[in-house]
Short mmCIF file of N, CA and C in Angstrom, two decimals:
data_model
loop_
_atom_site.label_atom_id
_atom_site.label_comp_id
_atom_site.label_asym_id
_atom_site.label_seq_id
_atom_site.Cartn_x
_atom_site.Cartn_y
_atom_site.Cartn_z
N MET A 1 15.40 -15.69 -33.95
CA MET A 1 15.20 -14.43 -33.24
C MET A 1 13.72 -14.02 -33.32
N ASN A 2 13.19 -13.55 -32.24
CA ASN A 2 11.80 -13.12 -32.14
C ASN A 2 11.64 -11.74 -32.78
N GLN A 3 10.77 -11.63 -33.77
CA GLN A 3 10.57 -10.36 -34.47
C GLN A 3 9.23 -9.72 -34.12
N LEU A 4 8.73 -9.99 -32.95
CA LEU A 4 7.40 -9.53 -32.56
C LEU A 4 7.25 -8.01 -32.71
N TYR A 5 8.17 -7.24 -32.17
CA TYR A 5 8.03 -5.79 -32.22
C TYR A 5 8.27 -5.23 -33.61
N GLU A 6 9.13 -5.86 -34.40
CA GLU A 6 9.30 -5.44 -35.78
C GLU A 6 8.01 -5.64 -36.56
N LEU A 7 7.32 -6.76 -36.30
CA LEU A 7 6.07 -7.03 -36.99
C LEU A 7 4.95 -6.11 -36.51
N LEU A 8 4.93 -5.79 -35.22
CA LEU A 8 3.95 -4.81 -34.73
C LEU A 8 4.18 -3.47 -35.42
N HIS A 9 5.44 -3.14 -35.67
CA HIS A 9 5.75 -1.90 -36.39
C HIS A 9 5.27 -1.98 -37.84
N GLU A 10 5.48 -3.12 -38.46
CA GLU A 10 5.06 -3.29 -39.86
C GLU A 10 3.54 -3.17 -40.00
N TYR A 11 2.82 -3.67 -39.00
CA TYR A 11 1.35 -3.63 -39.05
C TYR A 11 0.80 -2.52 -38.15
N ARG A 12 1.32 -1.33 -38.37
CA ARG A 12 0.84 -0.15 -37.62
C ARG A 12 -0.52 0.31 -38.12
N VAL A 13 -0.80 0.08 -39.40
CA VAL A 13 -2.08 0.45 -39.99
C VAL A 13 -2.71 -0.82 -40.55
N ILE A 14 -3.95 -1.07 -40.13
CA ILE A 14 -4.67 -2.28 -40.53
C ILE A 14 -6.07 -1.85 -40.95
N GLU A 15 -6.55 -2.40 -42.04
CA GLU A 15 -7.90 -2.08 -42.50
C GLU A 15 -8.81 -3.30 -42.43
N SER A 16 -10.07 -3.02 -42.12
CA SER A 16 -11.11 -4.04 -42.20
C SER A 16 -12.20 -3.46 -43.11
N GLU A 17 -13.32 -4.12 -43.18
CA GLU A 17 -14.37 -3.66 -44.10
C GLU A 17 -14.80 -2.22 -43.84
N ARG A 18 -15.07 -1.89 -42.57
CA ARG A 18 -15.59 -0.55 -42.26
C ARG A 18 -14.63 0.32 -41.47
N LEU A 19 -13.48 -0.24 -41.09
CA LEU A 19 -12.60 0.46 -40.15
C LEU A 19 -11.16 0.55 -40.65
N VAL A 20 -10.48 1.58 -40.17
CA VAL A 20 -9.03 1.67 -40.28
C VAL A 20 -8.50 1.71 -38.85
N LEU A 21 -7.57 0.83 -38.55
CA LEU A 21 -6.88 0.85 -37.25
C LEU A 21 -5.51 1.45 -37.53
N ARG A 22 -5.21 2.56 -36.89
CA ARG A 22 -3.98 3.29 -37.16
C ARG A 22 -3.39 3.82 -35.86
N PRO A 23 -2.10 4.23 -35.89
CA PRO A 23 -1.51 4.81 -34.69
C PRO A 23 -2.25 6.08 -34.27
N LEU A 24 -2.28 6.31 -32.97
CA LEU A 24 -2.89 7.53 -32.48
C LEU A 24 -1.94 8.70 -32.63
N GLU A 25 -2.52 9.89 -32.66
CA GLU A 25 -1.78 11.14 -32.74
C GLU A 25 -2.34 12.06 -31.67
N LEU A 26 -1.57 13.03 -31.25
CA LEU A 26 -2.05 13.97 -30.24
C LEU A 26 -3.30 14.71 -30.75
N GLU A 27 -3.40 14.86 -32.07
CA GLU A 27 -4.58 15.51 -32.67
C GLU A 27 -5.86 14.71 -32.45
N ASP A 28 -5.76 13.46 -32.03
CA ASP A 28 -6.94 12.65 -31.73
C ASP A 28 -7.55 12.97 -30.37
N ALA A 29 -6.91 13.84 -29.62
CA ALA A 29 -7.37 14.12 -28.24
C ALA A 29 -8.80 14.62 -28.20
N GLN A 30 -9.18 15.49 -29.12
CA GLN A 30 -10.54 16.04 -29.11
C GLN A 30 -11.57 14.93 -29.32
N ALA A 31 -11.33 14.06 -30.30
CA ALA A 31 -12.26 12.95 -30.57
C ALA A 31 -12.28 11.98 -29.39
N MET A 32 -11.12 11.71 -28.82
CA MET A 32 -11.06 10.81 -27.67
C MET A 32 -11.78 11.41 -26.47
N ASN A 33 -11.62 12.70 -26.28
CA ASN A 33 -12.27 13.34 -25.13
C ASN A 33 -13.78 13.24 -25.20
N GLN A 34 -14.33 13.16 -26.40
CA GLN A 34 -15.79 13.06 -26.54
C GLN A 34 -16.33 11.81 -25.86
N TYR A 35 -15.56 10.72 -25.87
CA TYR A 35 -16.03 9.53 -25.14
C TYR A 35 -15.31 9.33 -23.81
N ALA A 36 -14.08 9.80 -23.69
CA ALA A 36 -13.33 9.63 -22.43
C ALA A 36 -13.90 10.48 -21.30
N SER A 37 -14.65 11.52 -21.66
CA SER A 37 -15.27 12.37 -20.63
C SER A 37 -16.70 11.94 -20.32
N ASP A 38 -17.15 10.86 -20.93
CA ASP A 38 -18.51 10.36 -20.73
C ASP A 38 -18.50 9.22 -19.71
N PRO A 39 -19.12 9.41 -18.54
CA PRO A 39 -19.09 8.38 -17.50
C PRO A 39 -19.68 7.03 -17.93
N GLU A 40 -20.67 7.04 -18.81
CA GLU A 40 -21.27 5.78 -19.25
C GLU A 40 -20.28 4.97 -20.09
N THR A 41 -19.54 5.65 -20.95
CA THR A 41 -18.56 4.97 -21.80
C THR A 41 -17.38 4.44 -20.99
N THR A 42 -16.92 5.22 -20.04
CA THR A 42 -15.70 4.87 -19.30
C THR A 42 -15.94 4.02 -18.07
N TYR A 43 -17.19 3.80 -17.69
CA TYR A 43 -17.49 3.20 -16.40
C TYR A 43 -16.67 1.96 -16.08
N PHE A 44 -16.56 1.04 -17.01
CA PHE A 44 -15.85 -0.21 -16.74
C PHE A 44 -14.40 -0.20 -17.23
N VAL A 45 -13.95 0.91 -17.82
CA VAL A 45 -12.66 0.89 -18.50
C VAL A 45 -11.58 1.70 -17.78
N PHE A 46 -11.84 2.97 -17.55
CA PHE A 46 -10.85 3.84 -16.90
C PHE A 46 -11.58 5.02 -16.27
N GLY A 47 -10.86 5.78 -15.48
CA GLY A 47 -11.45 6.96 -14.84
C GLY A 47 -11.89 7.98 -15.87
N THR A 48 -13.08 8.51 -15.69
CA THR A 48 -13.62 9.50 -16.62
C THR A 48 -12.74 10.74 -16.63
N HIS A 49 -12.42 11.22 -17.83
CA HIS A 49 -11.57 12.40 -17.96
C HIS A 49 -12.34 13.67 -17.58
N LYS A 50 -11.67 14.53 -16.84
CA LYS A 50 -12.30 15.77 -16.38
C LYS A 50 -12.27 16.86 -17.44
N ASP A 51 -11.24 16.84 -18.31
CA ASP A 51 -11.11 17.88 -19.32
C ASP A 51 -10.19 17.41 -20.44
N LEU A 52 -10.05 18.25 -21.47
CA LEU A 52 -9.23 17.92 -22.63
C LEU A 52 -7.76 17.77 -22.26
N ALA A 53 -7.31 18.55 -21.28
CA ALA A 53 -5.91 18.45 -20.85
C ALA A 53 -5.60 17.05 -20.32
N GLN A 54 -6.52 16.47 -19.55
CA GLN A 54 -6.31 15.11 -19.04
C GLN A 54 -6.28 14.10 -20.19
N THR A 55 -7.15 14.29 -21.17
CA THR A 55 -7.17 13.38 -22.32
C THR A 55 -5.84 13.46 -23.08
N LYS A 56 -5.35 14.67 -23.30
CA LYS A 56 -4.06 14.84 -24.00
C LYS A 56 -2.94 14.14 -23.22
N HIS A 57 -2.94 14.33 -21.91
CA HIS A 57 -1.91 13.70 -21.08
C HIS A 57 -1.99 12.18 -21.19
N ASP A 58 -3.19 11.62 -20.99
CA ASP A 58 -3.34 10.17 -21.00
C ASP A 58 -3.06 9.59 -22.38
N LEU A 59 -3.48 10.28 -23.43
CA LEU A 59 -3.20 9.83 -24.79
C LEU A 59 -1.69 9.78 -25.02
N ALA A 60 -0.99 10.84 -24.63
CA ALA A 60 0.48 10.87 -24.80
C ALA A 60 1.15 9.82 -23.94
N PHE A 61 0.71 9.70 -22.69
CA PHE A 61 1.36 8.79 -21.75
C PHE A 61 1.16 7.32 -22.13
N TYR A 62 -0.05 6.95 -22.53
CA TYR A 62 -0.32 5.54 -22.82
C TYR A 62 -0.11 5.18 -24.28
N PHE A 63 -0.62 5.99 -25.19
CA PHE A 63 -0.62 5.60 -26.61
C PHE A 63 0.60 6.10 -27.39
N LEU A 64 1.12 7.27 -27.05
CA LEU A 64 2.22 7.84 -27.84
C LEU A 64 3.58 7.44 -27.31
N LYS A 65 3.69 7.25 -26.00
CA LYS A 65 4.98 6.91 -25.39
C LYS A 65 5.50 5.56 -25.90
N GLU A 66 4.63 4.60 -26.00
CA GLU A 66 4.96 3.27 -26.52
C GLU A 66 3.85 2.86 -27.48
N PRO A 67 3.95 3.29 -28.75
CA PRO A 67 2.81 3.18 -29.66
C PRO A 67 2.58 1.81 -30.32
N LEU A 68 3.56 0.92 -30.31
CA LEU A 68 3.39 -0.34 -31.04
C LEU A 68 2.26 -1.18 -30.45
N GLY A 69 1.37 -1.62 -31.33
CA GLY A 69 0.25 -2.45 -30.91
C GLY A 69 -0.94 -1.68 -30.37
N LYS A 70 -0.90 -0.35 -30.50
CA LYS A 70 -2.00 0.49 -30.00
C LYS A 70 -2.58 1.27 -31.17
N TYR A 71 -3.91 1.23 -31.29
CA TYR A 71 -4.56 1.74 -32.49
C TYR A 71 -5.75 2.64 -32.17
N ALA A 72 -5.89 3.68 -33.00
CA ALA A 72 -7.13 4.44 -33.06
C ALA A 72 -8.07 3.64 -33.96
N ILE A 73 -9.33 3.59 -33.60
CA ILE A 73 -10.35 2.96 -34.45
C ILE A 73 -11.02 4.09 -35.22
N VAL A 74 -10.89 4.07 -36.53
CA VAL A 74 -11.44 5.12 -37.37
C VAL A 74 -12.50 4.52 -38.28
N GLU A 75 -13.69 5.09 -38.24
CA GLU A 75 -14.76 4.67 -39.14
C GLU A 75 -14.43 5.20 -40.53
N LYS A 76 -14.34 4.31 -41.52
CA LYS A 76 -13.96 4.72 -42.88
C LYS A 76 -14.94 5.74 -43.46
N GLU A 77 -16.23 5.48 -43.32
CA GLU A 77 -17.24 6.32 -43.96
C GLU A 77 -17.14 7.78 -43.54
N SER A 78 -16.95 8.03 -42.24
CA SER A 78 -16.89 9.41 -41.74
C SER A 78 -15.47 9.91 -41.49
N ASN A 79 -14.50 9.00 -41.53
CA ASN A 79 -13.11 9.29 -41.17
C ASN A 79 -13.01 9.81 -39.73
N ARG A 80 -13.92 9.36 -38.88
CA ARG A 80 -13.96 9.81 -37.49
C ARG A 80 -13.31 8.76 -36.59
N MET A 81 -12.48 9.22 -35.67
CA MET A 81 -11.88 8.35 -34.66
C MET A 81 -12.96 8.08 -33.61
N ILE A 82 -13.32 6.79 -33.44
CA ILE A 82 -14.46 6.44 -32.59
C ILE A 82 -14.07 5.60 -31.38
N GLY A 83 -12.79 5.26 -31.25
CA GLY A 83 -12.37 4.47 -30.11
C GLY A 83 -10.93 4.04 -30.25
N THR A 84 -10.52 3.16 -29.35
CA THR A 84 -9.15 2.62 -29.37
C THR A 84 -9.20 1.12 -29.12
N ILE A 85 -8.18 0.45 -29.60
CA ILE A 85 -8.01 -0.97 -29.34
C ILE A 85 -6.51 -1.23 -29.29
N ASP A 86 -6.11 -2.19 -28.47
CA ASP A 86 -4.67 -2.42 -28.36
C ASP A 86 -4.35 -3.84 -27.92
N TYR A 87 -3.12 -4.22 -28.24
CA TYR A 87 -2.48 -5.38 -27.63
C TYR A 87 -1.72 -4.81 -26.44
N HIS A 88 -1.98 -5.31 -25.25
CA HIS A 88 -1.19 -4.85 -24.10
C HIS A 88 -0.76 -6.07 -23.28
N SER A 89 0.00 -5.83 -22.23
CA SER A 89 0.57 -6.91 -21.42
C SER A 89 1.26 -7.92 -22.33
N ILE A 90 2.00 -7.41 -23.30
CA ILE A 90 2.67 -8.27 -24.28
C ILE A 90 3.82 -9.02 -23.60
N ASN A 91 3.83 -10.33 -23.79
CA ASN A 91 4.92 -11.16 -23.30
C ASN A 91 5.71 -11.60 -24.53
N GLU A 92 6.86 -10.99 -24.74
CA GLU A 92 7.65 -11.28 -25.93
C GLU A 92 8.15 -12.72 -25.95
N ALA A 93 8.49 -13.27 -24.79
CA ALA A 93 9.02 -14.63 -24.72
C ALA A 93 7.98 -15.67 -25.15
N THR A 94 6.75 -15.54 -24.67
CA THR A 94 5.71 -16.52 -25.02
C THR A 94 4.85 -16.09 -26.20
N LYS A 95 5.08 -14.88 -26.68
CA LYS A 95 4.29 -14.30 -27.78
C LYS A 95 2.81 -14.31 -27.42
N ALA A 96 2.52 -13.73 -26.27
CA ALA A 96 1.14 -13.62 -25.78
C ALA A 96 0.81 -12.16 -25.53
N ALA A 97 -0.47 -11.83 -25.62
CA ALA A 97 -0.91 -10.45 -25.36
C ALA A 97 -2.38 -10.47 -24.97
N GLU A 98 -2.78 -9.36 -24.35
CA GLU A 98 -4.17 -9.13 -24.01
C GLU A 98 -4.72 -8.08 -24.95
N LEU A 99 -6.00 -8.17 -25.26
CA LEU A 99 -6.69 -7.14 -26.03
C LEU A 99 -7.44 -6.24 -25.07
N GLY A 100 -7.42 -4.95 -25.36
CA GLY A 100 -8.20 -3.98 -24.60
C GLY A 100 -8.83 -3.00 -25.57
N TYR A 101 -9.98 -2.45 -25.21
CA TYR A 101 -10.66 -1.56 -26.15
C TYR A 101 -11.65 -0.65 -25.44
N THR A 102 -11.94 0.45 -26.12
CA THR A 102 -12.96 1.41 -25.70
C THR A 102 -13.61 1.97 -26.96
N LEU A 103 -14.92 2.16 -26.92
CA LEU A 103 -15.64 2.65 -28.09
C LEU A 103 -16.64 3.73 -27.67
N HIS A 104 -16.69 4.81 -28.44
CA HIS A 104 -17.66 5.89 -28.24
C HIS A 104 -19.06 5.27 -28.21
N LYS A 105 -19.87 5.63 -27.23
CA LYS A 105 -21.17 4.97 -27.06
C LYS A 105 -22.12 5.19 -28.24
N ASP A 106 -21.92 6.23 -29.04
CA ASP A 106 -22.76 6.42 -30.23
C ASP A 106 -22.57 5.30 -31.24
N TYR A 107 -21.52 4.49 -31.08
CA TYR A 107 -21.21 3.42 -32.03
C TYR A 107 -21.42 2.03 -31.43
N TRP A 108 -21.94 1.97 -30.20
CA TRP A 108 -22.24 0.69 -29.59
C TRP A 108 -23.34 -0.03 -30.38
N GLY A 109 -23.31 -1.35 -30.36
CA GLY A 109 -24.37 -2.16 -30.95
C GLY A 109 -24.36 -2.21 -32.47
N LYS A 110 -23.30 -1.75 -33.11
CA LYS A 110 -23.24 -1.74 -34.57
C LYS A 110 -22.18 -2.70 -35.11
N GLY A 111 -21.58 -3.47 -34.22
CA GLY A 111 -20.59 -4.46 -34.65
C GLY A 111 -19.19 -3.91 -34.89
N TYR A 112 -18.97 -2.64 -34.62
CA TYR A 112 -17.65 -2.05 -34.86
C TYR A 112 -16.57 -2.68 -33.97
N MET A 113 -16.88 -2.86 -32.70
CA MET A 113 -15.84 -3.38 -31.82
C MET A 113 -15.55 -4.85 -32.10
N SER A 114 -16.57 -5.63 -32.41
CA SER A 114 -16.31 -7.02 -32.79
C SER A 114 -15.45 -7.07 -34.05
N GLU A 115 -15.73 -6.19 -35.01
CA GLU A 115 -14.94 -6.13 -36.24
C GLU A 115 -13.49 -5.75 -35.94
N ALA A 116 -13.29 -4.77 -35.07
CA ALA A 116 -11.92 -4.36 -34.70
C ALA A 116 -11.20 -5.50 -33.99
N CYS A 117 -11.87 -6.18 -33.07
CA CYS A 117 -11.26 -7.31 -32.35
C CYS A 117 -10.93 -8.45 -33.30
N GLU A 118 -11.87 -8.81 -34.16
CA GLU A 118 -11.62 -9.88 -35.14
C GLU A 118 -10.40 -9.55 -35.99
N THR A 119 -10.29 -8.28 -36.38
CA THR A 119 -9.17 -7.85 -37.22
C THR A 119 -7.86 -7.99 -36.47
N LEU A 120 -7.80 -7.55 -35.21
CA LEU A 120 -6.56 -7.68 -34.45
C LEU A 120 -6.22 -9.13 -34.16
N ILE A 121 -7.22 -9.95 -33.93
CA ILE A 121 -6.98 -11.38 -33.70
C ILE A 121 -6.39 -12.02 -34.96
N LYS A 122 -7.01 -11.75 -36.10
CA LYS A 122 -6.55 -12.32 -37.38
C LYS A 122 -5.11 -11.88 -37.68
N VAL A 123 -4.85 -10.59 -37.61
CA VAL A 123 -3.50 -10.06 -37.87
C VAL A 123 -2.53 -10.58 -36.82
N GLY A 124 -2.99 -10.64 -35.57
CA GLY A 124 -2.12 -11.10 -34.49
C GLY A 124 -1.61 -12.51 -34.70
N PHE A 125 -2.49 -13.41 -35.13
CA PHE A 125 -2.07 -14.79 -35.35
C PHE A 125 -1.42 -15.00 -36.72
N GLU A 126 -2.02 -14.44 -37.76
CA GLU A 126 -1.54 -14.70 -39.12
C GLU A 126 -0.28 -13.93 -39.49
N LYS A 127 -0.14 -12.69 -39.05
CA LYS A 127 0.96 -11.83 -39.50
C LYS A 127 2.02 -11.59 -38.43
N ILE A 128 1.58 -11.31 -37.21
CA ILE A 128 2.53 -10.95 -36.15
C ILE A 128 3.11 -12.19 -35.49
N GLY A 129 2.33 -13.25 -35.43
CA GLY A 129 2.85 -14.50 -34.88
C GLY A 129 2.61 -14.71 -33.40
N PHE A 130 1.54 -14.11 -32.86
CA PHE A 130 1.21 -14.38 -31.46
C PHE A 130 0.85 -15.86 -31.31
N ASN A 131 1.16 -16.41 -30.15
CA ASN A 131 0.75 -17.77 -29.79
C ASN A 131 -0.56 -17.78 -29.02
N TYR A 132 -0.84 -16.66 -28.33
CA TYR A 132 -1.97 -16.65 -27.39
C TYR A 132 -2.47 -15.22 -27.25
N LEU A 133 -3.79 -15.05 -27.36
CA LEU A 133 -4.42 -13.75 -27.12
C LEU A 133 -5.54 -13.94 -26.10
N SER A 134 -5.71 -12.95 -25.25
CA SER A 134 -6.75 -13.03 -24.24
C SER A 134 -7.39 -11.65 -24.06
N ALA A 135 -8.49 -11.64 -23.34
CA ALA A 135 -9.18 -10.40 -22.99
C ALA A 135 -10.00 -10.68 -21.75
N MET A 136 -10.30 -9.64 -21.01
CA MET A 136 -11.15 -9.83 -19.83
C MET A 136 -12.03 -8.61 -19.62
N HIS A 137 -13.10 -8.83 -18.89
CA HIS A 137 -14.02 -7.74 -18.59
C HIS A 137 -14.63 -7.94 -17.22
N ASP A 138 -15.00 -6.84 -16.61
CA ASP A 138 -15.74 -6.85 -15.35
C ASP A 138 -17.01 -7.66 -15.58
N VAL A 139 -17.31 -8.59 -14.70
CA VAL A 139 -18.50 -9.44 -14.88
C VAL A 139 -19.79 -8.63 -14.92
N ARG A 140 -19.74 -7.39 -14.41
CA ARG A 140 -20.94 -6.55 -14.45
C ARG A 140 -21.12 -5.91 -15.83
N ASN A 141 -20.21 -6.19 -16.78
CA ASN A 141 -20.28 -5.61 -18.11
C ASN A 141 -20.38 -6.73 -19.16
N PRO A 142 -21.51 -7.45 -19.20
CA PRO A 142 -21.63 -8.58 -20.13
C PRO A 142 -21.57 -8.18 -21.60
N ALA A 143 -21.85 -6.93 -21.94
CA ALA A 143 -21.77 -6.50 -23.35
C ALA A 143 -20.36 -6.68 -23.88
N SER A 144 -19.37 -6.43 -23.04
CA SER A 144 -17.98 -6.62 -23.46
C SER A 144 -17.69 -8.10 -23.73
N GLY A 145 -18.27 -8.96 -22.94
CA GLY A 145 -18.12 -10.40 -23.16
C GLY A 145 -18.73 -10.84 -24.48
N ARG A 146 -19.87 -10.24 -24.85
CA ARG A 146 -20.49 -10.57 -26.14
C ARG A 146 -19.58 -10.16 -27.30
N VAL A 147 -18.90 -9.03 -27.15
CA VAL A 147 -17.93 -8.60 -28.17
C VAL A 147 -16.83 -9.65 -28.29
N MET A 148 -16.30 -10.10 -27.18
CA MET A 148 -15.22 -11.09 -27.19
C MET A 148 -15.67 -12.39 -27.84
N GLU A 149 -16.89 -12.83 -27.52
CA GLU A 149 -17.40 -14.06 -28.13
C GLU A 149 -17.62 -13.91 -29.63
N LYS A 150 -18.19 -12.77 -30.05
CA LYS A 150 -18.40 -12.53 -31.49
C LYS A 150 -17.08 -12.49 -32.24
N ALA A 151 -16.04 -12.02 -31.58
CA ALA A 151 -14.71 -11.95 -32.20
C ALA A 151 -14.03 -13.31 -32.24
N GLY A 152 -14.61 -14.31 -31.57
CA GLY A 152 -14.08 -15.66 -31.63
C GLY A 152 -13.32 -16.12 -30.40
N LEU A 153 -13.20 -15.26 -29.39
CA LEU A 153 -12.51 -15.69 -28.17
C LEU A 153 -13.39 -16.65 -27.38
N HIS A 154 -12.76 -17.53 -26.64
CA HIS A 154 -13.46 -18.57 -25.87
C HIS A 154 -13.47 -18.19 -24.38
N TYR A 155 -14.64 -18.34 -23.76
CA TYR A 155 -14.78 -18.07 -22.33
C TYR A 155 -14.01 -19.12 -21.55
N LEU A 156 -13.17 -18.67 -20.63
CA LEU A 156 -12.38 -19.60 -19.83
C LEU A 156 -12.87 -19.69 -18.39
N GLY A 157 -13.36 -18.58 -17.84
CA GLY A 157 -13.84 -18.58 -16.46
C GLY A 157 -13.74 -17.19 -15.85
N VAL A 158 -13.96 -17.14 -14.54
CA VAL A 158 -13.94 -15.88 -13.80
C VAL A 158 -12.71 -15.84 -12.90
N LEU A 159 -12.05 -14.71 -12.90
CA LEU A 159 -10.94 -14.46 -11.99
C LEU A 159 -11.50 -13.66 -10.82
N PRO A 160 -11.84 -14.30 -9.70
CA PRO A 160 -12.44 -13.57 -8.58
C PRO A 160 -11.43 -12.66 -7.90
N TYR A 161 -11.92 -11.52 -7.45
CA TYR A 161 -11.08 -10.54 -6.74
C TYR A 161 -9.81 -10.22 -7.54
N HIS A 162 -9.96 -10.06 -8.83
CA HIS A 162 -8.81 -9.91 -9.72
C HIS A 162 -8.12 -8.55 -9.61
N ARG A 163 -8.89 -7.51 -9.35
CA ARG A 163 -8.33 -6.16 -9.25
C ARG A 163 -9.31 -5.29 -8.48
N MET A 164 -8.89 -4.07 -8.20
CA MET A 164 -9.78 -3.14 -7.51
C MET A 164 -10.46 -2.24 -8.55
N ASP A 165 -11.68 -1.86 -8.28
CA ASP A 165 -12.47 -1.02 -9.17
C ASP A 165 -11.81 0.35 -9.32
N ASN A 166 -11.75 0.87 -10.56
CA ASN A 166 -11.13 2.18 -10.75
C ASN A 166 -12.03 3.32 -10.30
N LYS A 167 -13.30 3.05 -10.06
CA LYS A 167 -14.22 4.08 -9.56
C LYS A 167 -14.39 4.00 -8.03
N ASP A 168 -14.35 2.77 -7.51
CA ASP A 168 -14.52 2.55 -6.08
C ASP A 168 -13.36 1.69 -5.59
N PRO A 169 -12.30 2.32 -5.07
CA PRO A 169 -11.10 1.57 -4.69
C PRO A 169 -11.30 0.58 -3.55
N LEU A 170 -12.48 0.55 -2.96
CA LEU A 170 -12.76 -0.43 -1.91
C LEU A 170 -13.50 -1.65 -2.44
N ARG A 171 -13.87 -1.64 -3.73
CA ARG A 171 -14.64 -2.75 -4.31
C ARG A 171 -13.76 -3.61 -5.21
N PRO A 172 -13.59 -4.88 -4.85
CA PRO A 172 -12.85 -5.78 -5.74
C PRO A 172 -13.70 -6.14 -6.96
N VAL A 173 -13.02 -6.38 -8.08
CA VAL A 173 -13.69 -6.71 -9.34
C VAL A 173 -13.41 -8.16 -9.70
N ASP A 174 -14.47 -8.86 -10.06
CA ASP A 174 -14.33 -10.19 -10.64
C ASP A 174 -14.30 -10.00 -12.16
N ASP A 175 -13.28 -10.55 -12.81
CA ASP A 175 -13.16 -10.42 -14.26
C ASP A 175 -13.46 -11.74 -14.96
N ALA A 176 -14.27 -11.66 -16.01
CA ALA A 176 -14.49 -12.81 -16.89
C ALA A 176 -13.34 -12.85 -17.88
N TYR A 177 -12.78 -14.03 -18.07
CA TYR A 177 -11.56 -14.19 -18.87
C TYR A 177 -11.87 -14.98 -20.14
N TYR A 178 -11.42 -14.45 -21.27
CA TYR A 178 -11.60 -15.07 -22.58
C TYR A 178 -10.23 -15.25 -23.22
N HIS A 179 -10.11 -16.23 -24.12
CA HIS A 179 -8.80 -16.46 -24.71
C HIS A 179 -8.91 -17.22 -26.02
N MET A 180 -7.77 -17.28 -26.72
CA MET A 180 -7.64 -18.09 -27.93
C MET A 180 -6.17 -18.40 -28.14
N THR A 181 -5.88 -19.66 -28.47
CA THR A 181 -4.52 -20.05 -28.84
C THR A 181 -4.39 -19.98 -30.35
N LYS A 182 -3.16 -19.97 -30.82
CA LYS A 182 -2.95 -19.98 -32.28
C LYS A 182 -3.53 -21.25 -32.90
N GLU A 183 -3.44 -22.36 -32.18
CA GLU A 183 -4.00 -23.61 -32.70
C GLU A 183 -5.51 -23.51 -32.88
N GLN A 184 -6.20 -22.93 -31.90
CA GLN A 184 -7.65 -22.75 -32.01
C GLN A 184 -7.99 -21.84 -33.18
N PHE A 185 -7.21 -20.77 -33.34
CA PHE A 185 -7.47 -19.82 -34.43
C PHE A 185 -7.34 -20.50 -35.79
N PHE A 186 -6.21 -21.18 -36.01
CA PHE A 186 -5.96 -21.78 -37.32
C PHE A 186 -6.91 -22.94 -37.61
N GLU A 187 -7.28 -23.70 -36.58
CA GLU A 187 -8.24 -24.78 -36.77
C GLU A 187 -9.59 -24.22 -37.23
N LYS A 188 -10.03 -23.15 -36.58
CA LYS A 188 -11.31 -22.52 -36.95
C LYS A 188 -11.22 -21.90 -38.34
N ARG A 189 -10.12 -21.20 -38.63
CA ARG A 189 -9.95 -20.55 -39.94
C ARG A 189 -9.92 -21.58 -41.05
N ASP A 190 -9.24 -22.68 -40.84
CA ASP A 190 -9.07 -23.68 -41.90
C ASP A 190 -10.34 -24.49 -42.15
N LYS A 191 -11.29 -24.46 -41.22
CA LYS A 191 -12.58 -25.15 -41.41
C LYS A 191 -13.52 -24.35 -42.28
N LYS A 192 -13.24 -23.06 -42.45
CA LYS A 192 -14.15 -22.19 -43.25
C LYS A 192 -14.04 -22.49 -44.72
#
């Protein structure tokens, strides 16, 4: 029997060197709104939030309605919620998932997102039992690709005309696709 969701429940809180990944709460709306209302932070990720009410709605709708595999990124030193990361598009039959993330721009370039991704990849393969993890980004956002590479994901190629832009519904987006199989993960881990 596949215990994927039971294991996602067991690993609701995960710690790394500088971060705690934990379930979101409605009380996180204020911290989330600080970056969700910033057009620079949200440009490639989702529509910029107009106000705190929209953030509360989206937080409840996406993160609280189905919370397994969705995490607040909390900086240990300040105990501040600085972003989110999640396993989404989970395929229970093949034990595959996609990683998605957003980080407050004040924390860009400090390795926090690579650390959060590495942590979810490690827990995903070692504890939860995923067979395959992937992530993608708009080709116009190469910084996200650098995060994926630092976290150990392998570049696979570009998915042309993959989706429509969330800011300009007339512009198709080409997504760069990264991935890792459990075999690749364990081979790399065991060489260390």
